[in-house]
mmCIF file of C-alpha atoms and ligand atoms in Angstrom:
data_model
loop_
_atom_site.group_PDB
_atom_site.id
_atom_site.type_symbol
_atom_site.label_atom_id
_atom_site.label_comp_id
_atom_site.label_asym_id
_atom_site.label_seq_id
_atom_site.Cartn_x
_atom_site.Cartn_y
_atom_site.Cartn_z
ATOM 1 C CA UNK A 1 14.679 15.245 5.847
ATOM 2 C CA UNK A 2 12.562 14.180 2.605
ATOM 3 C CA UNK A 3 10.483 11.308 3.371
ATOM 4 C CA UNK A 4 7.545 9.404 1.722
ATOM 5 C CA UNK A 5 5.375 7.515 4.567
ATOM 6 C CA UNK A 6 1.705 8.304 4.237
ATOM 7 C CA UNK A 7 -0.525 9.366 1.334
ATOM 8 C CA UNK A 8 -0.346 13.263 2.948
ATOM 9 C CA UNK A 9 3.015 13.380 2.047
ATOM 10 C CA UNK A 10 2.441 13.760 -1.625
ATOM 11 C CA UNK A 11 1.691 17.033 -1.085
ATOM 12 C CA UNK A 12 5.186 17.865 -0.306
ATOM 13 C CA UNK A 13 6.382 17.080 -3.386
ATOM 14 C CA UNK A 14 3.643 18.714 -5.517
ATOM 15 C CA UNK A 15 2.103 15.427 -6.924
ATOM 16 C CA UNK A 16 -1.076 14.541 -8.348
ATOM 17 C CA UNK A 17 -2.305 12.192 -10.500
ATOM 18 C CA UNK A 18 -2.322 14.223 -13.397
ATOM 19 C CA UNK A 19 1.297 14.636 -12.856
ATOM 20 C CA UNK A 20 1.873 11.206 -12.547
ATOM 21 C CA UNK A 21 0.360 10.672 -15.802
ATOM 22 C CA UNK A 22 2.616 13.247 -17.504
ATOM 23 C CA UNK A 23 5.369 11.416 -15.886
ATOM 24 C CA UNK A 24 4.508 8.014 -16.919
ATOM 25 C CA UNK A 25 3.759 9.216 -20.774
ATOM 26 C CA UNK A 26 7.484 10.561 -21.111
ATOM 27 C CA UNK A 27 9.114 8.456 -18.790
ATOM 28 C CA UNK A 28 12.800 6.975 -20.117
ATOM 29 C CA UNK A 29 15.242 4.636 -19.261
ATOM 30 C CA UNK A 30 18.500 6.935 -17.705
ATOM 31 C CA UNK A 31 21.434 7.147 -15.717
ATOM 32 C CA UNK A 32 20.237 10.394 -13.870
ATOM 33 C CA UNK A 33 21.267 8.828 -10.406
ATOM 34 C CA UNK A 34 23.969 6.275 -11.515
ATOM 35 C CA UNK A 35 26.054 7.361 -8.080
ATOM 36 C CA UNK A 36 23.058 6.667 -6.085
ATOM 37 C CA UNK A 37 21.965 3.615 -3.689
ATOM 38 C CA UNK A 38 18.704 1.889 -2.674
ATOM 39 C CA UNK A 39 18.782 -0.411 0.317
ATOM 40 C CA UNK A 40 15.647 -2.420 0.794
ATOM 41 C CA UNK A 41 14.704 -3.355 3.994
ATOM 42 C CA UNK A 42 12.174 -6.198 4.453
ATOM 43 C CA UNK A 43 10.746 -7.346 7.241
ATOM 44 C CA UNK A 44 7.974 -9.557 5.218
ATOM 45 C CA UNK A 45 7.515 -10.810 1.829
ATOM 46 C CA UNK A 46 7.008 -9.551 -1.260
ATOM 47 C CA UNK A 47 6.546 -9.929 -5.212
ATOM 48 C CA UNK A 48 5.306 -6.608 -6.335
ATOM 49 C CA UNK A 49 6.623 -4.271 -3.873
ATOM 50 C CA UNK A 50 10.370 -5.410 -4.122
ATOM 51 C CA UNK A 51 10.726 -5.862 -7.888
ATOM 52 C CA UNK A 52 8.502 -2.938 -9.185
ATOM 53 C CA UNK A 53 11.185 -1.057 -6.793
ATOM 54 C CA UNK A 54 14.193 -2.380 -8.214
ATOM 55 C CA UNK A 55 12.634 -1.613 -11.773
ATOM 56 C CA UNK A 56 12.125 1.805 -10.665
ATOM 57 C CA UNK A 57 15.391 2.261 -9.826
ATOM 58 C CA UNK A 58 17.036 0.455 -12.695
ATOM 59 C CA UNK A 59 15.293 2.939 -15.191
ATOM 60 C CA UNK A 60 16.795 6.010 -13.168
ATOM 61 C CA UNK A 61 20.371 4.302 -13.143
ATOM 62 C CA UNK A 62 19.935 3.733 -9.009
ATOM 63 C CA UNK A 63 21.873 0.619 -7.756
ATOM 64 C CA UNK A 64 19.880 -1.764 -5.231
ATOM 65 C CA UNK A 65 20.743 -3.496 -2.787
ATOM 66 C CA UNK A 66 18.486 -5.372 -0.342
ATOM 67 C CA UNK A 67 17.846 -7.326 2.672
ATOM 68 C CA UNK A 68 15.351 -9.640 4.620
ATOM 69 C CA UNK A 69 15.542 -8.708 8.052
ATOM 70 C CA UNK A 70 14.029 -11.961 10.158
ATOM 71 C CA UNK A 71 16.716 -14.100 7.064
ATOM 72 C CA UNK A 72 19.580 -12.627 6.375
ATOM 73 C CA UNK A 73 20.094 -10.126 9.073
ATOM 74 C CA UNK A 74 19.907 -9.415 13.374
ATOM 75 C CA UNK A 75 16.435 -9.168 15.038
ATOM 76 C CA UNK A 76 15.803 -5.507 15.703
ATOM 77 C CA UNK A 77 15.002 -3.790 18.640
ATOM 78 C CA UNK A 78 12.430 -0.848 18.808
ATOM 79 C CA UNK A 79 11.660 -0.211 22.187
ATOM 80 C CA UNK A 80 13.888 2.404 24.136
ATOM 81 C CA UNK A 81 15.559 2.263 27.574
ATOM 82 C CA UNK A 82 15.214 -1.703 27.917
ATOM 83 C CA UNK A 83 17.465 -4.214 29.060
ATOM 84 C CA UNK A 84 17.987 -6.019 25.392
ATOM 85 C CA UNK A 85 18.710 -9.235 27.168
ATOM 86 C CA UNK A 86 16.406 -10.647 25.169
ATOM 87 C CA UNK A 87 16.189 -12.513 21.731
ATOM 88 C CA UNK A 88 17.024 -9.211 19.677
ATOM 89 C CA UNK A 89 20.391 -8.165 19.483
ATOM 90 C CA UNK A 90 20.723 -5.085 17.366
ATOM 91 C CA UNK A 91 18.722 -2.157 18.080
ATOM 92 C CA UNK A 92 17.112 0.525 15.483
ATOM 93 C CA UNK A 93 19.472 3.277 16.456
ATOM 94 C CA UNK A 94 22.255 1.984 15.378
ATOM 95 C CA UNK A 95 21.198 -0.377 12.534
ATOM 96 C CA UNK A 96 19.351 2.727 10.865
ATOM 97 C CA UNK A 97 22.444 5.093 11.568
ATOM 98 C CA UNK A 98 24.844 2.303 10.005
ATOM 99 C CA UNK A 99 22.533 1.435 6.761
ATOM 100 C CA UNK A 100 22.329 4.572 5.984
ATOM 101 C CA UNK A 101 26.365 5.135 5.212
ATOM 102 C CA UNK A 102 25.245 2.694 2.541
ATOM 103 C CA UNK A 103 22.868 4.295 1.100
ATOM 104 C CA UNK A 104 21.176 7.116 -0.382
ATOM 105 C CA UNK A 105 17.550 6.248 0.346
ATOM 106 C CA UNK A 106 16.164 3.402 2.403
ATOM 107 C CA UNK A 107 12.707 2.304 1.563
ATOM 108 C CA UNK A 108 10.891 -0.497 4.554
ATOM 109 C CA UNK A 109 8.399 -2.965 4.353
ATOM 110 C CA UNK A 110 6.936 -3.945 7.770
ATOM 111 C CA UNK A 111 3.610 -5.116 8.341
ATOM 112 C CA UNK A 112 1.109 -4.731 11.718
ATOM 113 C CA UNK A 113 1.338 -7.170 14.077
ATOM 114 C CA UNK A 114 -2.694 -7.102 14.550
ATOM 115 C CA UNK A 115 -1.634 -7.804 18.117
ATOM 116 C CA UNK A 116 -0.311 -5.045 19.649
ATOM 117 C CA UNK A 117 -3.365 -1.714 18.822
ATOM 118 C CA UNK A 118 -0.974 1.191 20.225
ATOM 119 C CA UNK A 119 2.688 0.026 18.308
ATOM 120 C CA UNK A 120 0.695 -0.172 14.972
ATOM 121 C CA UNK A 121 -1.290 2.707 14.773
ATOM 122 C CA UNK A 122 2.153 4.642 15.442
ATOM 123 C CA UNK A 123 3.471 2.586 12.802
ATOM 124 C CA UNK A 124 7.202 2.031 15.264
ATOM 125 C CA UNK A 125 9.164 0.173 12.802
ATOM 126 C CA UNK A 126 9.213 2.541 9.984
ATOM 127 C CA UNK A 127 8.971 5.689 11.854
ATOM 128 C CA UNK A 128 11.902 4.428 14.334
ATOM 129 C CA UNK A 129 13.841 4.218 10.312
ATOM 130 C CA UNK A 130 12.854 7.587 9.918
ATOM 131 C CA UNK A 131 13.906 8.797 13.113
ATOM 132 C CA UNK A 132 17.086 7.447 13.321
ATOM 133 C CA UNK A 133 18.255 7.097 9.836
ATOM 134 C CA UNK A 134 20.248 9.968 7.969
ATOM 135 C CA UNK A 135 18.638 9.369 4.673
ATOM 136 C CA UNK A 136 15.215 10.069 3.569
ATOM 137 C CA UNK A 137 13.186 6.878 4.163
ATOM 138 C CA UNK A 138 10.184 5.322 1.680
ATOM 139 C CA UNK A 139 7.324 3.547 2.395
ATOM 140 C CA UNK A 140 6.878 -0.158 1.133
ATOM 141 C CA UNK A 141 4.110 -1.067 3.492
ATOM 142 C CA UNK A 142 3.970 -0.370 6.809
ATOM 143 C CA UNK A 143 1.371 -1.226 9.335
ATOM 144 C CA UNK A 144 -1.128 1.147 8.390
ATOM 145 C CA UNK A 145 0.115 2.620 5.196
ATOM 146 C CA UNK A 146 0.848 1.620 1.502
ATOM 147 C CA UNK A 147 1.160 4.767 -0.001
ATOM 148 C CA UNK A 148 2.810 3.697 -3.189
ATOM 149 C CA UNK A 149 0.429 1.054 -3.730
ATOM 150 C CA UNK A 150 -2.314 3.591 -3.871
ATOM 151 C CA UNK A 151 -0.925 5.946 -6.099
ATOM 152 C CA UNK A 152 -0.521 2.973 -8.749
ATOM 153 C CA UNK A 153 -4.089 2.324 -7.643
ATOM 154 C CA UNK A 154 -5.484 6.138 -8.616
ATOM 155 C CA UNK A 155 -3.404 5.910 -11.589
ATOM 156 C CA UNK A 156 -4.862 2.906 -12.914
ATOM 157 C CA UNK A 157 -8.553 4.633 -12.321
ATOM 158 C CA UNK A 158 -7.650 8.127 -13.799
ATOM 159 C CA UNK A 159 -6.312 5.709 -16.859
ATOM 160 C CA UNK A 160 -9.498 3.674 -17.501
ATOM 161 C CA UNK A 161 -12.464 5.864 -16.157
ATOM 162 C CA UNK A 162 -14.732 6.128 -18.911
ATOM 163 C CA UNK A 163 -16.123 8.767 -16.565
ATOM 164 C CA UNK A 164 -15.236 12.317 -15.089
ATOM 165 C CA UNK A 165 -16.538 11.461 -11.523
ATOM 166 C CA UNK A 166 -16.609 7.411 -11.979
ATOM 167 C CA UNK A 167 -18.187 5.444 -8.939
ATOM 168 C CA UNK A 168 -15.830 3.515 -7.013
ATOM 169 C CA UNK A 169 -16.931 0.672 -4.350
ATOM 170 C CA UNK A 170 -13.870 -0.565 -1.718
ATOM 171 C CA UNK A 171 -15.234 -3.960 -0.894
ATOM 172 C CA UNK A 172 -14.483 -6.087 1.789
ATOM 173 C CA UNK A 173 -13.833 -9.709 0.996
ATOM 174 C CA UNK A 174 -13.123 -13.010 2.874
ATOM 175 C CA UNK A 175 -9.875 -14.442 3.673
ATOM 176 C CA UNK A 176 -8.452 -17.319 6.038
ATOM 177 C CA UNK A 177 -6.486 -15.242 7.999
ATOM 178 C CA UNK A 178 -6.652 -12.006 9.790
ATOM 179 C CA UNK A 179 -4.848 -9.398 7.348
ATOM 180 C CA UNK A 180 -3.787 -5.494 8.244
ATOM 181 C CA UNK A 181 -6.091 -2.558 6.951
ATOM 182 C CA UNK A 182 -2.795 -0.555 5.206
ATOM 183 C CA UNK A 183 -4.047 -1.246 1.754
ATOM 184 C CA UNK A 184 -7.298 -0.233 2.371
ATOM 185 C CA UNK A 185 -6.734 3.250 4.951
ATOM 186 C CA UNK A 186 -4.337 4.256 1.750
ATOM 187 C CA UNK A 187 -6.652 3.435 -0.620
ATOM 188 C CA UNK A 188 -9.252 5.370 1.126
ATOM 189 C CA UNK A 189 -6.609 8.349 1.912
ATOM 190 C CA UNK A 190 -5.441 8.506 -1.974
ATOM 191 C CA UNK A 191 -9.612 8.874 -2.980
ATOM 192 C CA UNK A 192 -10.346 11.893 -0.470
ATOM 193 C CA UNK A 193 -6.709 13.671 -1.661
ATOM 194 C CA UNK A 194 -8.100 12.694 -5.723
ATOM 195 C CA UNK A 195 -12.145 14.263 -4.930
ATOM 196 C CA UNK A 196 -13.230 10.355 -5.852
ATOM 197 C CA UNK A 197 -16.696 9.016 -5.147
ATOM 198 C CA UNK A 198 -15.845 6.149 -2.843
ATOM 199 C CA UNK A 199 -18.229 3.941 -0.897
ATOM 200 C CA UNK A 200 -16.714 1.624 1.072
ATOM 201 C CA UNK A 201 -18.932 -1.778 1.796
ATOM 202 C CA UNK A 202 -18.014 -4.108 4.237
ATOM 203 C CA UNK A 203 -19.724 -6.140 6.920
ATOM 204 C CA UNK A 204 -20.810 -4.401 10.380
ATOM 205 C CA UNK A 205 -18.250 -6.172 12.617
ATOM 206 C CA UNK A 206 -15.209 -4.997 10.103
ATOM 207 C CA UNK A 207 -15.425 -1.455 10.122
ATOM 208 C CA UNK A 208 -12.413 0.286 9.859
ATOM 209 C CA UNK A 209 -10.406 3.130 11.896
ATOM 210 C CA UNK A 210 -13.635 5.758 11.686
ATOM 211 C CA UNK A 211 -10.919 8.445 11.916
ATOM 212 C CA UNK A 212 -9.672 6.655 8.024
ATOM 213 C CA UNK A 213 -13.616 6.534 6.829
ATOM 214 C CA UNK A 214 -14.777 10.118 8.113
ATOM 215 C CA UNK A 215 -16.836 11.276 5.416
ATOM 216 C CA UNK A 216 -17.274 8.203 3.153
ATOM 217 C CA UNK A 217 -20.733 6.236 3.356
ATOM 218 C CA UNK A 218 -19.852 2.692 4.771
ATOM 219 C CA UNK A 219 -23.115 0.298 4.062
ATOM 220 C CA UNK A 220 -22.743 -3.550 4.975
ATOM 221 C CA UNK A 221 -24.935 -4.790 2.352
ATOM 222 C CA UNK A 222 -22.270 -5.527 -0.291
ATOM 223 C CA UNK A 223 -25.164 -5.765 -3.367
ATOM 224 C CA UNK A 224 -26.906 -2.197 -2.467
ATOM 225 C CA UNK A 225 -23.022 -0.806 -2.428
ATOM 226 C CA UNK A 226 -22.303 -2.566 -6.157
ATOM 227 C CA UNK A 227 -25.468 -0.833 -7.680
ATOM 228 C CA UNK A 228 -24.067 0.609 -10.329
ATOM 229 C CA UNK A 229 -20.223 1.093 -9.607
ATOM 230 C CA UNK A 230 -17.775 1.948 -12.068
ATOM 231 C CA UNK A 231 -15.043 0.384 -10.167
ATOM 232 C CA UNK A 232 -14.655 -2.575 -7.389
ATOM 233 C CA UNK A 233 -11.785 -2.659 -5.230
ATOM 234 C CA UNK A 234 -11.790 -5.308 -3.099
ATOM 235 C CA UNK A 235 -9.885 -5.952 -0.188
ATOM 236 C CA UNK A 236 -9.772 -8.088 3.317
ATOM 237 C CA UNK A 237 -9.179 -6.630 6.569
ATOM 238 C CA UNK A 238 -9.294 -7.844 9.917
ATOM 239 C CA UNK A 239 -11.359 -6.291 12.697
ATOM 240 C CA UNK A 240 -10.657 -2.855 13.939
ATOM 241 C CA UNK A 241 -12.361 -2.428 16.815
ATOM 242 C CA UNK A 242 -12.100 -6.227 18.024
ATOM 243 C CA UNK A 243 -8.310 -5.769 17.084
ATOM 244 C CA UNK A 244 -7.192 -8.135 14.571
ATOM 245 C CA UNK A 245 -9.701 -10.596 14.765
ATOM 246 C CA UNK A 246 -10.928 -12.820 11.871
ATOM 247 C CA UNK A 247 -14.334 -11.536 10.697
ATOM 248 C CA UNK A 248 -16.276 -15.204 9.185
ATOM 249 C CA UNK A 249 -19.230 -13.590 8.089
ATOM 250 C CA UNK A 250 -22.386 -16.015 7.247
ATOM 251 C CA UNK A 251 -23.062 -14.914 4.144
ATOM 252 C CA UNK A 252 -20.923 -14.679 1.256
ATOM 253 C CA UNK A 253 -19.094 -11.527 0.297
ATOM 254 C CA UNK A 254 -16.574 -13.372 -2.773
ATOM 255 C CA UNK A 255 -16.888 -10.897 -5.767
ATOM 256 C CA UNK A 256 -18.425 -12.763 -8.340
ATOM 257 C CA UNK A 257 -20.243 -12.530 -11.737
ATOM 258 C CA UNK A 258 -23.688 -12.089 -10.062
ATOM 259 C CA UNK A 259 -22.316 -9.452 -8.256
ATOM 260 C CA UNK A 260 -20.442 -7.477 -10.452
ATOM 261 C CA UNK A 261 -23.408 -7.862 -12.649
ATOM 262 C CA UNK A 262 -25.081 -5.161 -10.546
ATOM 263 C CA UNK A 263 -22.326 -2.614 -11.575
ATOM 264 C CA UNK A 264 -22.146 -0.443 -14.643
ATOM 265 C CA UNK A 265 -19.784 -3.121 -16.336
ATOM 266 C CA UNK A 266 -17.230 -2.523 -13.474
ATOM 267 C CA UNK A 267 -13.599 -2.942 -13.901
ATOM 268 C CA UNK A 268 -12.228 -4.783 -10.758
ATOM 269 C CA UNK A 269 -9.407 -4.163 -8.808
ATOM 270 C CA UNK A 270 -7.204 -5.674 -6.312
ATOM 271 C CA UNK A 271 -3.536 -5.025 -4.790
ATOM 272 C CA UNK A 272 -2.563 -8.516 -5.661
ATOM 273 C CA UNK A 273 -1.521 -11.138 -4.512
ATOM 274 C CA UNK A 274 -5.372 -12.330 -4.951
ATOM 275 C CA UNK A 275 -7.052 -15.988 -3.640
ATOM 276 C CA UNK A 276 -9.278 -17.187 -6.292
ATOM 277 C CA UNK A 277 -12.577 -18.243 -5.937
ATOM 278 C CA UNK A 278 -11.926 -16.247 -2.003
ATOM 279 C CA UNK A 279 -11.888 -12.929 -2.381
ATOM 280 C CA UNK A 280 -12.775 -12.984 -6.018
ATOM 281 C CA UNK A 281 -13.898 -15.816 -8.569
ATOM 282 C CA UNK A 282 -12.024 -17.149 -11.327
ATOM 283 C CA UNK A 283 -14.832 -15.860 -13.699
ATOM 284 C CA UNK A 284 -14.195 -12.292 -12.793
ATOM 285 C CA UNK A 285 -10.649 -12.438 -12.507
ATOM 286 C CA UNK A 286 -10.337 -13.870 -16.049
ATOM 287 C CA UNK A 287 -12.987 -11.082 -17.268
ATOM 288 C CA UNK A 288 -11.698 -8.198 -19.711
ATOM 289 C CA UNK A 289 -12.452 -6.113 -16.793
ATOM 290 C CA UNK A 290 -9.848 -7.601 -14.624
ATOM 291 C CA UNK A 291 -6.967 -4.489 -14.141
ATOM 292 C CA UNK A 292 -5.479 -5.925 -11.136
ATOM 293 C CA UNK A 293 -2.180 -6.814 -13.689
ATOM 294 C CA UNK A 294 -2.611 -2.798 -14.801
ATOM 295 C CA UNK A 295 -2.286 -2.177 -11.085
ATOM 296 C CA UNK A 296 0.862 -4.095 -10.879
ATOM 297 C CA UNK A 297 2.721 -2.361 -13.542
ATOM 298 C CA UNK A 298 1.501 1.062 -12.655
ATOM 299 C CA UNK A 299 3.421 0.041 -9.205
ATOM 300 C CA UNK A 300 6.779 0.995 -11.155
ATOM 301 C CA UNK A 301 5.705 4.403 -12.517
ATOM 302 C CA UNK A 302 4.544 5.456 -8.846
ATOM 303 C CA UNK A 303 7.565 4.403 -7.501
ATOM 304 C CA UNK A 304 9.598 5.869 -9.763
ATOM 305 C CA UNK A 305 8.156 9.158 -10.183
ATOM 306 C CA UNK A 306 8.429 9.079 -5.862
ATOM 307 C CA UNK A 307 12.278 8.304 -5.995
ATOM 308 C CA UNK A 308 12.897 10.752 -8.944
ATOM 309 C CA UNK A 309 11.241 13.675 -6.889
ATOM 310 C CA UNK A 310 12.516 12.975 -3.386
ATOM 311 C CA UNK A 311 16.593 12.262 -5.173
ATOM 312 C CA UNK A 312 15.882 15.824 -7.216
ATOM 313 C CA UNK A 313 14.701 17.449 -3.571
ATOM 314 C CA UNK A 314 18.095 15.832 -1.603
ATOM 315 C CA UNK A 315 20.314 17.517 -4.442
HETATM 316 N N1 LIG B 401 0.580 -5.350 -3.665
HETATM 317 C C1 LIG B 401 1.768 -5.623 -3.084
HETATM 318 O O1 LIG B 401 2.298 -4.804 -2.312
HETATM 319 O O2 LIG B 401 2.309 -6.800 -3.469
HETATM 320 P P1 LIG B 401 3.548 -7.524 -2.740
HETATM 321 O O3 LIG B 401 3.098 -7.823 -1.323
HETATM 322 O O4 LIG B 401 3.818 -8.748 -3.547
HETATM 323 O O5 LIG B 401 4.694 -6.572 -2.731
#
């Protein structure tokens, strides 16, 4: 079964980058899969995710058709061999069996809990859809992964590196509320598979997974890391090791003009959606070297170029 859950998987299908840039240069509008189907599962929200999908599949002629699981649909049960006496009345084995005489290819967005450690690093939800579903299953963000995300993300750096070898900074940034570390593992996965030069800076108590880091420098003093960085990508996470817990650190880690200052004219970059004058200020957000709406768009391509190779593989 073709599937497309973590970074790694990429490999399966033969893409890099480069290819992804070929792609993207010639890419057209066509009715290639016009007998296919896309259901979209959501378990949280979403702006980006869910309508650079539908896009995607609108330029390769793929009908859509979606729904938001804690809405419009039955709680879902993961665990095996319980008593489901409880408030969840449908369990994965038959809800992924049943969606997918619908469709074609299921892609499922389903955040970490940040309060259960062992459920989220095996990332249940969407590997229960892959186990049980008959379709091959995408990944929209799951509790440690956002592999699509990251792809846009190298995309955007291969297409505005003034450099061969540019240097790229993933910054930790504050937040009000403890927030999963998918964007960032994939982020750091995508920049070992592309050979980048990543340091990742964040403060001592917020280090992530080291099995996610292994190899990359991590130093927590945010200016030494911005010395002259081609690219900032910043990012909150919530503790690792103190599982989910809200990291208030005393001094201030928002990416601002002083800071970026330190760079080598950095271009900035964030997943979206961004709190200004938080994470980032307004000042730098505003800036010509803001590509966080670059980012965005490339989140089409990536998908696209995924659902094109993965259809062409099922055939
Ligand atoms: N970056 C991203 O995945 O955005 P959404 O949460 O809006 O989909």
């Amino acid at each position: 079964m073709k599937k497309f859950i973590y970074s790694e998987d990429l490999i399966d299908y033969d893409i890099n980058v480069s290819n992804l840039i070929k792609y993207k240069n010639n890419v057209n509008i066509s009715n290639k899969y016009q007998n296919k189907v896309l259901g979209l599962i959501f378990f949280n929200p979403s702006l980006r995710t869910r309508l650079s999908t539908q896009k995607a599949a609108l330029n390769l002629g793929i009908k859509t058709i979606s729904i938001n699981v804690n809405k419009d649909s039955w709680q879902l049960e993961f665990e095996d061999n319980i008593v489901m006496n409880g408030d969840k009345p449908e369990h994965i084995k038959e809800a992924a069996q049943v969606i997918s005489q619908y469709c074609d290819i299921i892609g499922v967005r389903s955040f970490a809990s940040l309060e259960n450690k062992k459920t989220d690093l095996e990332d249940i939800i969407i590997n229960s859809f892959v186990k049980y579903s008959k379709v091959p299953v995408i990944n929209l963000e799951s509790a440690i992964s956002h592999p699509l995300q990251s792809l846009a993300d190298a995309l955007t750096i291969k297409e505005n590196s003034k450099f061969k070898n540019p240097k790229i900074i993933l910054s930790w940034a504050p937040h009000i509320k403890p927030l999963p570390h998918a964007v960032a593992n994939s982020f750091i996965k995508m920049c070992r598979l592309c050979n980048f030069d990543l340091t990742i800076t964040n403060p001592k108590e917020c280090n992530l997974s080291k099995e996610i880091t292994n190899g990359f420098d991590v130093i927590h003093d945010q200016n030494t890391a911005f010395k002259n960085a081609d690219f900032i990508y910043a990012k909150n996470w919530s503790s690792f090791e103190n599982y989910g817990k809200l990291i208030k650190p005393k001094n201030s880690w928002t990416i601002d003009t002083e800071k970026m200052e330190l760079t080598n004219n950095a271009y900035f970059m964030h997943c979206l959606p961004v709190r200004r004058n938080l994470i980032v200020t307004d000042h730098v957000l505003d800036s010509k070297n803001n590509l966080t709406i670059n980012q965005a768009n490339n989140r089409t391509f990536a998908t696209q170029y995924i659902l094109d190779k993965i259809l062409k593989n099922e055939k």
